[in-house]
Amino acid sequence: MVTEVGQGVSWTGYEFRRARMVERLRQMGITRTEVLSAMSAVPRHVFVEEALRSHAYDDMSLPLGLGQTISQPYTVAVMTQLLFARRAINPNLRILEIGTGCGYQTAVLQALGLREIYSIERLRPLHERAKQNLRAVRLLAHARLVCGDGYLGLPQEAPFDCIILTAAPKEVPLPLLQQLSIGGRMVLPLDEGGVQFLWVIDKTAEGYQETCVQQTLFVPLVNDK
């Protein structure tokens, strides 16, 4: 359970709003108990701009600056639920996140009890902000944050059991497919001619199984190369 104290400031005034958010997620089809518990444990308002904290638990994305956003709570919850839809949430699963942003999705993954999380962010200011946010909620211990090109992944740390992208490429990055373990799953948005859809890709010994889930909206994934 996450202690709601960061840098000497009490966050208890947000508990009711977060409880309402979790109930709304339940009504919207988030059924995995562990995911709902993680969403309940992480104080989302810590990860948004101070001027926007009154909207932290509304179901909307919010700007972070630098052309980036924090995804709406439903998007974070549904992607997390999809990531583990076919398996138990084992603490030893190896997770790769592309697009750390402010660190909120990273925090939710840690709140699930996962102990091997790698997260890549290409923008140095956001990379540093995510570290600060995760320290504030005491959820940095098992997250290894990297500033770099997420399109390339982390081949030196592969394979990964789960890969999640929080930015939309125009095609599935081949390096990330190669870094997914047999039996692993990738959840990502894809930009298909200006319209984005959420996809699930399962890697089997025979190849890949791809499933289109729903329309979505993310910032683009930029390839530094």
PDB file of C-alpha atoms in Angstrom:
ATOM      1  CA  MET A   1       0.000   0.000   0.000  1.00  0.00           C
ATOM      2  CA  VAL A   2       1.317   3.429  -0.930  1.00  0.00           C
ATOM      3  CA  THR A   3       1.674   5.921   1.881  1.00  0.00           C
ATOM      4  CA  GLU A   4       0.047   9.174   0.838  1.00  0.00           C
ATOM      5  CA  VAL A   5       2.799  11.390   2.054  1.00  0.00           C
ATOM      6  CA  GLY A   6       5.288  13.013  -0.268  1.00  0.00           C
ATOM      7  CA  GLN A   7       7.913  15.600   0.673  1.00  0.00           C
ATOM      8  CA  GLY A   8       6.197  16.299   3.973  1.00  0.00           C
ATOM      9  CA  VAL A   9       2.808  17.088   2.415  1.00  0.00           C
ATOM     10  CA  SER A  10      -0.335  15.151   3.297  1.00  0.00           C
ATOM     11  CA  TRP A  11      -2.536  14.156   0.346  1.00  0.00           C
ATOM     12  CA  THR A  12      -5.506  12.773   2.292  1.00  0.00           C
ATOM     13  CA  GLY A  13      -7.910  15.375   0.855  1.00  0.00           C
ATOM     14  CA  TYR A  14      -7.867  13.552  -2.468  1.00  0.00           C
ATOM     15  CA  GLU A  15      -8.917  10.129  -1.164  1.00  0.00           C
ATOM     16  CA  PHE A  16     -12.632  10.576  -1.873  1.00  0.00           C
ATOM     17  CA  ARG A  17     -12.014  11.744  -5.440  1.00  0.00           C
ATOM     18  CA  ARG A  18      -9.758   8.791  -6.090  1.00  0.00           C
ATOM     19  CA  ALA A  19     -12.304   6.368  -4.647  1.00  0.00           C
ATOM     20  CA  ARG A  20     -14.901   7.786  -7.047  1.00  0.00           C
ATOM     21  CA  MET A  21     -12.443   7.387  -9.918  1.00  0.00           C
ATOM     22  CA  VAL A  22     -11.902   3.719  -9.061  1.00  0.00           C
ATOM     23  CA  GLU A  23     -15.637   3.072  -8.861  1.00  0.00           C
ATOM     24  CA  ARG A  24     -16.082   4.742 -12.245  1.00  0.00           C
ATOM     25  CA  LEU A  25     -13.369   2.502 -13.688  1.00  0.00           C
ATOM     26  CA  ARG A  26     -15.196  -0.523 -12.328  1.00  0.00           C
ATOM     27  CA  GLN A  27     -18.387   0.596 -14.045  1.00  0.00           C
ATOM     28  CA  MET A  28     -16.448   1.125 -17.289  1.00  0.00           C
ATOM     29  CA  GLY A  29     -15.308  -2.499 -17.376  1.00  0.00           C
ATOM     30  CA  ILE A  30     -12.091  -2.629 -15.371  1.00  0.00           C
ATOM     31  CA  THR A  31     -12.663  -5.892 -13.510  1.00  0.00           C
ATOM     32  CA  ARG A  32      -9.176  -7.038 -12.516  1.00  0.00           C
ATOM     33  CA  THR A  33      -9.002  -6.570  -8.750  1.00  0.00           C
ATOM     34  CA  GLU A  34      -5.244  -5.994  -8.730  1.00  0.00           C
ATOM     35  CA  VAL A  35      -5.547  -3.220 -11.301  1.00  0.00           C
ATOM     36  CA  LEU A  36      -8.306  -1.449  -9.384  1.00  0.00           C
ATOM     37  CA  SER A  37      -6.249  -1.730  -6.202  1.00  0.00           C
ATOM     38  CA  ALA A  38      -3.196  -0.254  -7.928  1.00  0.00           C
ATOM     39  CA  MET A  39      -5.233   2.630  -9.327  1.00  0.00           C
ATOM     40  CA  SER A  40      -6.562   3.218  -5.829  1.00  0.00           C
ATOM     41  CA  ALA A  41      -3.087   3.149  -4.289  1.00  0.00           C
ATOM     42  CA  VAL A  42      -1.346   5.675  -6.549  1.00  0.00           C
ATOM     43  CA  PRO A  43      -2.044   9.390  -5.872  1.00  0.00           C
ATOM     44  CA  ARG A  44      -2.500  10.634  -9.457  1.00  0.00           C
ATOM     45  CA  HIS A  45      -2.576  14.289  -8.413  1.00  0.00           C
ATOM     46  CA  VAL A  46       1.113  14.117  -7.514  1.00  0.00           C
ATOM     47  CA  PHE A  47       1.877  13.409 -11.188  1.00  0.00           C
ATOM     48  CA  VAL A  48      -0.035  16.341 -12.717  1.00  0.00           C
ATOM     49  CA  GLU A  49       0.741  20.056 -12.804  1.00  0.00           C
ATOM     50  CA  GLU A  50      -0.245  21.822  -9.584  1.00  0.00           C
ATOM     51  CA  ALA A  51      -2.672  24.115 -11.417  1.00  0.00           C
ATOM     52  CA  LEU A  52      -4.544  21.064 -12.775  1.00  0.00           C
ATOM     53  CA  ARG A  53      -4.762  18.992  -9.605  1.00  0.00           C
ATOM     54  CA  SER A  54      -8.466  19.686  -9.167  1.00  0.00           C
ATOM     55  CA  HIS A  55      -8.940  17.602 -12.354  1.00  0.00           C
ATOM     56  CA  ALA A  56      -6.487  14.845 -11.418  1.00  0.00           C
ATOM     57  CA  TYR A  57      -9.212  12.234 -10.861  1.00  0.00           C
ATOM     58  CA  ASP A  58     -11.471  13.240 -13.736  1.00  0.00           C
ATOM     59  CA  ASP A  59     -11.432  10.813 -16.648  1.00  0.00           C
ATOM     60  CA  MET A  60      -9.386  13.004 -18.960  1.00  0.00           C
ATOM     61  CA  SER A  61      -5.836  13.361 -20.185  1.00  0.00           C
ATOM     62  CA  LEU A  62      -3.964  16.410 -18.919  1.00  0.00           C
ATOM     63  CA  PRO A  63      -1.029  18.354 -20.405  1.00  0.00           C
ATOM     64  CA  LEU A  64       2.449  17.904 -18.993  1.00  0.00           C
ATOM     65  CA  GLY A  65       4.195  20.470 -21.166  1.00  0.00           C
ATOM     66  CA  LEU A  66       6.710  19.681 -23.933  1.00  0.00           C
ATOM     67  CA  GLY A  67       3.806  18.495 -26.079  1.00  0.00           C
ATOM     68  CA  GLN A  68       3.155  15.521 -23.781  1.00  0.00           C
ATOM     69  CA  THR A  69       0.170  14.401 -21.702  1.00  0.00           C
ATOM     70  CA  ILE A  70      -0.714  12.131 -18.805  1.00  0.00           C
ATOM     71  CA  SER A  71      -3.257   9.612 -20.092  1.00  0.00           C
ATOM     72  CA  GLN A  72      -6.785   9.539 -18.727  1.00  0.00           C
ATOM     73  CA  PRO A  73      -7.260   7.069 -15.853  1.00  0.00           C
ATOM     74  CA  TYR A  74      -9.400   4.698 -17.945  1.00  0.00           C
ATOM     75  CA  THR A  75      -6.689   4.410 -20.598  1.00  0.00           C
ATOM     76  CA  VAL A  76      -4.037   3.586 -17.981  1.00  0.00           C
ATOM     77  CA  ALA A  77      -6.322   1.039 -16.333  1.00  0.00           C
ATOM     78  CA  VAL A  78      -7.472  -0.692 -19.540  1.00  0.00           C
ATOM     79  CA  MET A  79      -3.921  -0.963 -20.911  1.00  0.00           C
ATOM     80  CA  THR A  80      -2.699  -2.373 -17.611  1.00  0.00           C
ATOM     81  CA  GLN A  81      -5.574  -4.871 -17.514  1.00  0.00           C
ATOM     82  CA  LEU A  82      -4.882  -5.927 -21.104  1.00  0.00           C
ATOM     83  CA  LEU A  83      -1.180  -6.356 -20.370  1.00  0.00           C
ATOM     84  CA  PHE A  84      -1.911  -9.069 -17.799  1.00  0.00           C
ATOM     85  CA  ALA A  85      -5.179 -10.420 -19.183  1.00  0.00           C
ATOM     86  CA  ARG A  86      -3.865 -13.945 -19.783  1.00  0.00           C
ATOM     87  CA  ARG A  87      -1.559 -14.399 -16.826  1.00  0.00           C
ATOM     88  CA  ALA A  88      -1.153 -14.000 -13.098  1.00  0.00           C
ATOM     89  CA  ILE A  89       0.644 -10.848 -12.011  1.00  0.00           C
ATOM     90  CA  ASN A  90       3.910 -12.401 -10.905  1.00  0.00           C
ATOM     91  CA  PRO A  91       6.299 -10.000  -9.140  1.00  0.00           C
ATOM     92  CA  ASN A  92       9.187 -11.426 -11.177  1.00  0.00           C
ATOM     93  CA  LEU A  93       7.747 -10.538 -14.582  1.00  0.00           C
ATOM     94  CA  ARG A  94      10.084  -8.316 -16.588  1.00  0.00           C
ATOM     95  CA  ILE A  95       8.296  -5.196 -17.849  1.00  0.00           C
ATOM     96  CA  LEU A  96       9.380  -2.613 -20.421  1.00  0.00           C
ATOM     97  CA  GLU A  97       7.495   0.681 -20.651  1.00  0.00           C
ATOM     98  CA  ILE A  98       8.057   3.004 -23.601  1.00  0.00           C
ATOM     99  CA  GLY A  99       7.264   6.612 -22.726  1.00  0.00           C
ATOM    100  CA  THR A 100       7.730   7.242 -19.003  1.00  0.00           C
ATOM    101  CA  GLY A 101       6.169  10.684 -19.200  1.00  0.00           C
ATOM    102  CA  CYS A 102       5.451  11.907 -15.668  1.00  0.00           C
ATOM    103  CA  GLY A 103       5.823   8.385 -14.245  1.00  0.00           C
ATOM    104  CA  TYR A 104       2.163   7.645 -13.495  1.00  0.00           C
ATOM    105  CA  GLN A 105       1.892   4.427 -15.511  1.00  0.00           C
ATOM    106  CA  THR A 106       5.216   3.344 -13.993  1.00  0.00           C
ATOM    107  CA  ALA A 107       3.800   3.934 -10.524  1.00  0.00           C
ATOM    108  CA  VAL A 108       0.703   1.855 -11.283  1.00  0.00           C
ATOM    109  CA  LEU A 109       2.902  -1.029 -12.457  1.00  0.00           C
ATOM    110  CA  GLN A 110       4.934  -0.816  -9.257  1.00  0.00           C
ATOM    111  CA  ALA A 111       1.769  -0.707  -7.165  1.00  0.00           C
ATOM    112  CA  LEU A 112       0.945  -4.127  -8.676  1.00  0.00           C
ATOM    113  CA  GLY A 113       3.983  -5.458  -6.850  1.00  0.00           C
ATOM    114  CA  LEU A 114       6.179  -5.840  -9.942  1.00  0.00           C
ATOM    115  CA  ARG A 115       9.884  -5.755  -9.151  1.00  0.00           C
ATOM    116  CA  GLU A 116      11.522  -5.532 -12.591  1.00  0.00           C
ATOM    117  CA  ILE A 117      10.250  -2.483 -14.471  1.00  0.00           C
ATOM    118  CA  TYR A 118      12.286  -0.677 -17.098  1.00  0.00           C
ATOM    119  CA  SER A 119      10.933   2.592 -18.466  1.00  0.00           C
ATOM    120  CA  ILE A 120      12.332   4.749 -21.282  1.00  0.00           C
ATOM    121  CA  GLU A 121      11.683   8.454 -21.828  1.00  0.00           C
ATOM    122  CA  ARG A 122      13.390  10.420 -24.624  1.00  0.00           C
ATOM    123  CA  LEU A 123      12.785  13.889 -23.114  1.00  0.00           C
ATOM    124  CA  ARG A 124      15.292  14.622 -20.348  1.00  0.00           C
ATOM    125  CA  PRO A 125      13.042  17.085 -18.414  1.00  0.00           C
ATOM    126  CA  LEU A 126      10.240  14.504 -18.233  1.00  0.00           C
ATOM    127  CA  HIS A 127      12.713  11.757 -17.313  1.00  0.00           C
ATOM    128  CA  GLU A 128      13.891  13.851 -14.357  1.00  0.00           C
ATOM    129  CA  ARG A 129      10.337  14.837 -13.398  1.00  0.00           C
ATOM    130  CA  ALA A 130       9.265  11.187 -13.375  1.00  0.00           C
ATOM    131  CA  LYS A 131      12.090  10.299 -10.996  1.00  0.00           C
ATOM    132  CA  GLN A 132      11.047  13.139  -8.710  1.00  0.00           C
ATOM    133  CA  ASN A 133       7.373  12.106  -8.803  1.00  0.00           C
ATOM    134  CA  LEU A 134       8.128   8.450  -8.109  1.00  0.00           C
ATOM    135  CA  ARG A 135      10.348   9.384  -5.188  1.00  0.00           C
ATOM    136  CA  ALA A 136       7.542  11.578  -3.817  1.00  0.00           C
ATOM    137  CA  VAL A 137       5.171   8.604  -3.664  1.00  0.00           C
ATOM    138  CA  ARG A 138       7.940   6.166  -2.659  1.00  0.00           C
ATOM    139  CA  LEU A 139       7.600   4.078  -5.804  1.00  0.00           C
ATOM    140  CA  LEU A 140      11.039   4.331  -7.400  1.00  0.00           C
ATOM    141  CA  ALA A 141      12.670   1.300  -5.788  1.00  0.00           C
ATOM    142  CA  HIS A 142      11.878  -1.232  -8.536  1.00  0.00           C
ATOM    143  CA  ALA A 143      11.717   1.062 -11.553  1.00  0.00           C
ATOM    144  CA  ARG A 144      14.818   1.571 -13.663  1.00  0.00           C
ATOM    145  CA  LEU A 145      14.314   4.784 -15.607  1.00  0.00           C
ATOM    146  CA  VAL A 146      16.309   5.369 -18.773  1.00  0.00           C
ATOM    147  CA  CYS A 147      16.559   8.522 -20.870  1.00  0.00           C
ATOM    148  CA  GLY A 148      16.800   7.373 -24.482  1.00  0.00           C
ATOM    149  CA  ASP A 149      15.054   6.342 -27.690  1.00  0.00           C
ATOM    150  CA  GLY A 150      12.114   4.128 -26.751  1.00  0.00           C
ATOM    151  CA  TYR A 151      11.741   2.939 -30.346  1.00  0.00           C
ATOM    152  CA  LEU A 152      14.935   0.936 -29.857  1.00  0.00           C
ATOM    153  CA  GLY A 153      13.941  -0.554 -26.508  1.00  0.00           C
ATOM    154  CA  LEU A 154      16.629  -1.999 -24.249  1.00  0.00           C
ATOM    155  CA  PRO A 155      18.203  -4.949 -26.080  1.00  0.00           C
ATOM    156  CA  GLN A 156      20.820  -5.358 -23.356  1.00  0.00           C
ATOM    157  CA  GLU A 157      18.050  -6.125 -20.820  1.00  0.00           C
ATOM    158  CA  ALA A 158      15.808  -8.252 -23.071  1.00  0.00           C
ATOM    159  CA  PRO A 159      13.779 -10.385 -23.216  1.00  0.00           C
ATOM    160  CA  PHE A 160      10.733  -8.836 -21.561  1.00  0.00           C
ATOM    161  CA  ASP A 161       7.527 -10.602 -20.559  1.00  0.00           C
ATOM    162  CA  CYS A 162       5.419  -7.490 -21.112  1.00  0.00           C
ATOM    163  CA  ILE A 163       5.961  -4.334 -23.154  1.00  0.00           C
ATOM    164  CA  ILE A 164       3.642  -1.332 -22.940  1.00  0.00           C
ATOM    165  CA  LEU A 165       3.814   1.771 -25.141  1.00  0.00           C
ATOM    166  CA  THR A 166       2.305   5.061 -23.989  1.00  0.00           C
ATOM    167  CA  ALA A 167       2.937   6.827 -27.305  1.00  0.00           C
ATOM    168  CA  ALA A 168       1.703   5.870 -30.763  1.00  0.00           C
ATOM    169  CA  PRO A 169       4.068   4.752 -33.549  1.00  0.00           C
ATOM    170  CA  LYS A 170       2.897   4.475 -37.152  1.00  0.00           C
ATOM    171  CA  GLU A 171       4.026   0.841 -37.216  1.00  0.00           C
ATOM    172  CA  VAL A 172       5.040  -1.693 -34.590  1.00  0.00           C
ATOM    173  CA  PRO A 173       8.731  -1.094 -33.793  1.00  0.00           C
ATOM    174  CA  LEU A 174      10.644  -4.189 -34.899  1.00  0.00           C
ATOM    175  CA  PRO A 175      13.255  -3.872 -32.114  1.00  0.00           C
ATOM    176  CA  LEU A 176      10.483  -4.132 -29.519  1.00  0.00           C
ATOM    177  CA  LEU A 177       8.977  -7.225 -31.136  1.00  0.00           C
ATOM    178  CA  GLN A 178      12.411  -8.816 -31.036  1.00  0.00           C
ATOM    179  CA  GLN A 179      12.773  -8.001 -27.338  1.00  0.00           C
ATOM    180  CA  LEU A 180       9.444  -9.627 -26.394  1.00  0.00           C
ATOM    181  CA  SER A 181       9.815 -13.096 -24.884  1.00  0.00           C
ATOM    182  CA  ILE A 182       7.974 -16.151 -26.202  1.00  0.00           C
ATOM    183  CA  GLY A 183       4.652 -16.082 -24.403  1.00  0.00           C
ATOM    184  CA  GLY A 184       5.023 -12.352 -23.885  1.00  0.00           C
ATOM    185  CA  ARG A 185       2.526  -9.610 -24.640  1.00  0.00           C
ATOM    186  CA  MET A 186       2.768  -6.075 -25.991  1.00  0.00           C
ATOM    187  CA  VAL A 187       0.045  -3.446 -25.614  1.00  0.00           C
ATOM    188  CA  LEU A 188       0.363  -0.342 -27.767  1.00  0.00           C
ATOM    189  CA  PRO A 189      -1.515   2.350 -29.675  1.00  0.00           C
ATOM    190  CA  LEU A 190      -0.919   2.468 -33.429  1.00  0.00           C
ATOM    191  CA  ASP A 191      -1.454   5.492 -35.649  1.00  0.00           C
ATOM    192  CA  GLU A 192      -3.135   4.200 -38.780  1.00  0.00           C
ATOM    193  CA  GLY A 193      -3.485   7.097 -41.201  1.00  0.00           C
ATOM    194  CA  GLY A 194      -4.275   9.653 -38.528  1.00  0.00           C
ATOM    195  CA  VAL A 195      -6.642   7.385 -36.563  1.00  0.00           C
ATOM    196  CA  GLN A 196      -5.261   5.514 -33.561  1.00  0.00           C
ATOM    197  CA  PHE A 197      -6.263   2.076 -32.312  1.00  0.00           C
ATOM    198  CA  LEU A 198      -5.177   0.124 -29.263  1.00  0.00           C
ATOM    199  CA  TRP A 199      -3.591  -3.221 -30.165  1.00  0.00           C
ATOM    200  CA  VAL A 200      -2.523  -6.317 -28.248  1.00  0.00           C
ATOM    201  CA  ILE A 201       0.283  -8.442 -29.699  1.00  0.00           C
ATOM    202  CA  ASP A 202       1.053 -11.891 -28.272  1.00  0.00           C
ATOM    203  CA  LYS A 203       4.323 -13.572 -29.212  1.00  0.00           C
ATOM    204  CA  THR A 204       4.154 -17.365 -29.587  1.00  0.00           C
ATOM    205  CA  ALA A 205       6.639 -19.965 -30.765  1.00  0.00           C
ATOM    206  CA  GLU A 206       4.802 -19.948 -34.105  1.00  0.00           C
ATOM    207  CA  GLY A 207       4.701 -16.171 -34.554  1.00  0.00           C
ATOM    208  CA  TYR A 208       2.543 -13.227 -33.496  1.00  0.00           C
ATOM    209  CA  GLN A 209      -1.157 -12.911 -32.729  1.00  0.00           C
ATOM    210  CA  GLU A 210      -2.533  -9.393 -33.132  1.00  0.00           C
ATOM    211  CA  THR A 211      -5.827  -8.101 -31.715  1.00  0.00           C
ATOM    212  CA  CYS A 212      -7.331  -4.660 -32.265  1.00  0.00           C
ATOM    213  CA  VAL A 213      -9.144  -3.563 -29.101  1.00  0.00           C
ATOM    214  CA  GLN A 214     -10.554  -0.044 -29.505  1.00  0.00           C
ATOM    215  CA  GLN A 215      -9.934   3.441 -30.838  1.00  0.00           C
ATOM    216  CA  THR A 216      -7.676   5.601 -28.692  1.00  0.00           C
ATOM    217  CA  LEU A 217      -5.617   8.799 -28.676  1.00  0.00           C
ATOM    218  CA  PHE A 218      -1.953   9.233 -27.702  1.00  0.00           C
ATOM    219  CA  VAL A 219       0.930  11.535 -28.486  1.00  0.00           C
ATOM    220  CA  PRO A 220       3.140  10.171 -31.309  1.00  0.00           C
ATOM    221  CA  LEU A 221       6.128   7.948 -30.632  1.00  0.00           C
ATOM    222  CA  VAL A 222       9.203   9.737 -31.973  1.00  0.00           C
ATOM    223  CA  ASN A 223      12.113   7.728 -33.340  1.00  0.00           C
ATOM    224  CA  ASP A 224      15.353   9.627 -32.750  1.00  0.00           C
ATOM    225  CA  LYS A 225      17.037   7.719 -35.569  1.00  0.00           C
TER     226      LYS A 225
END
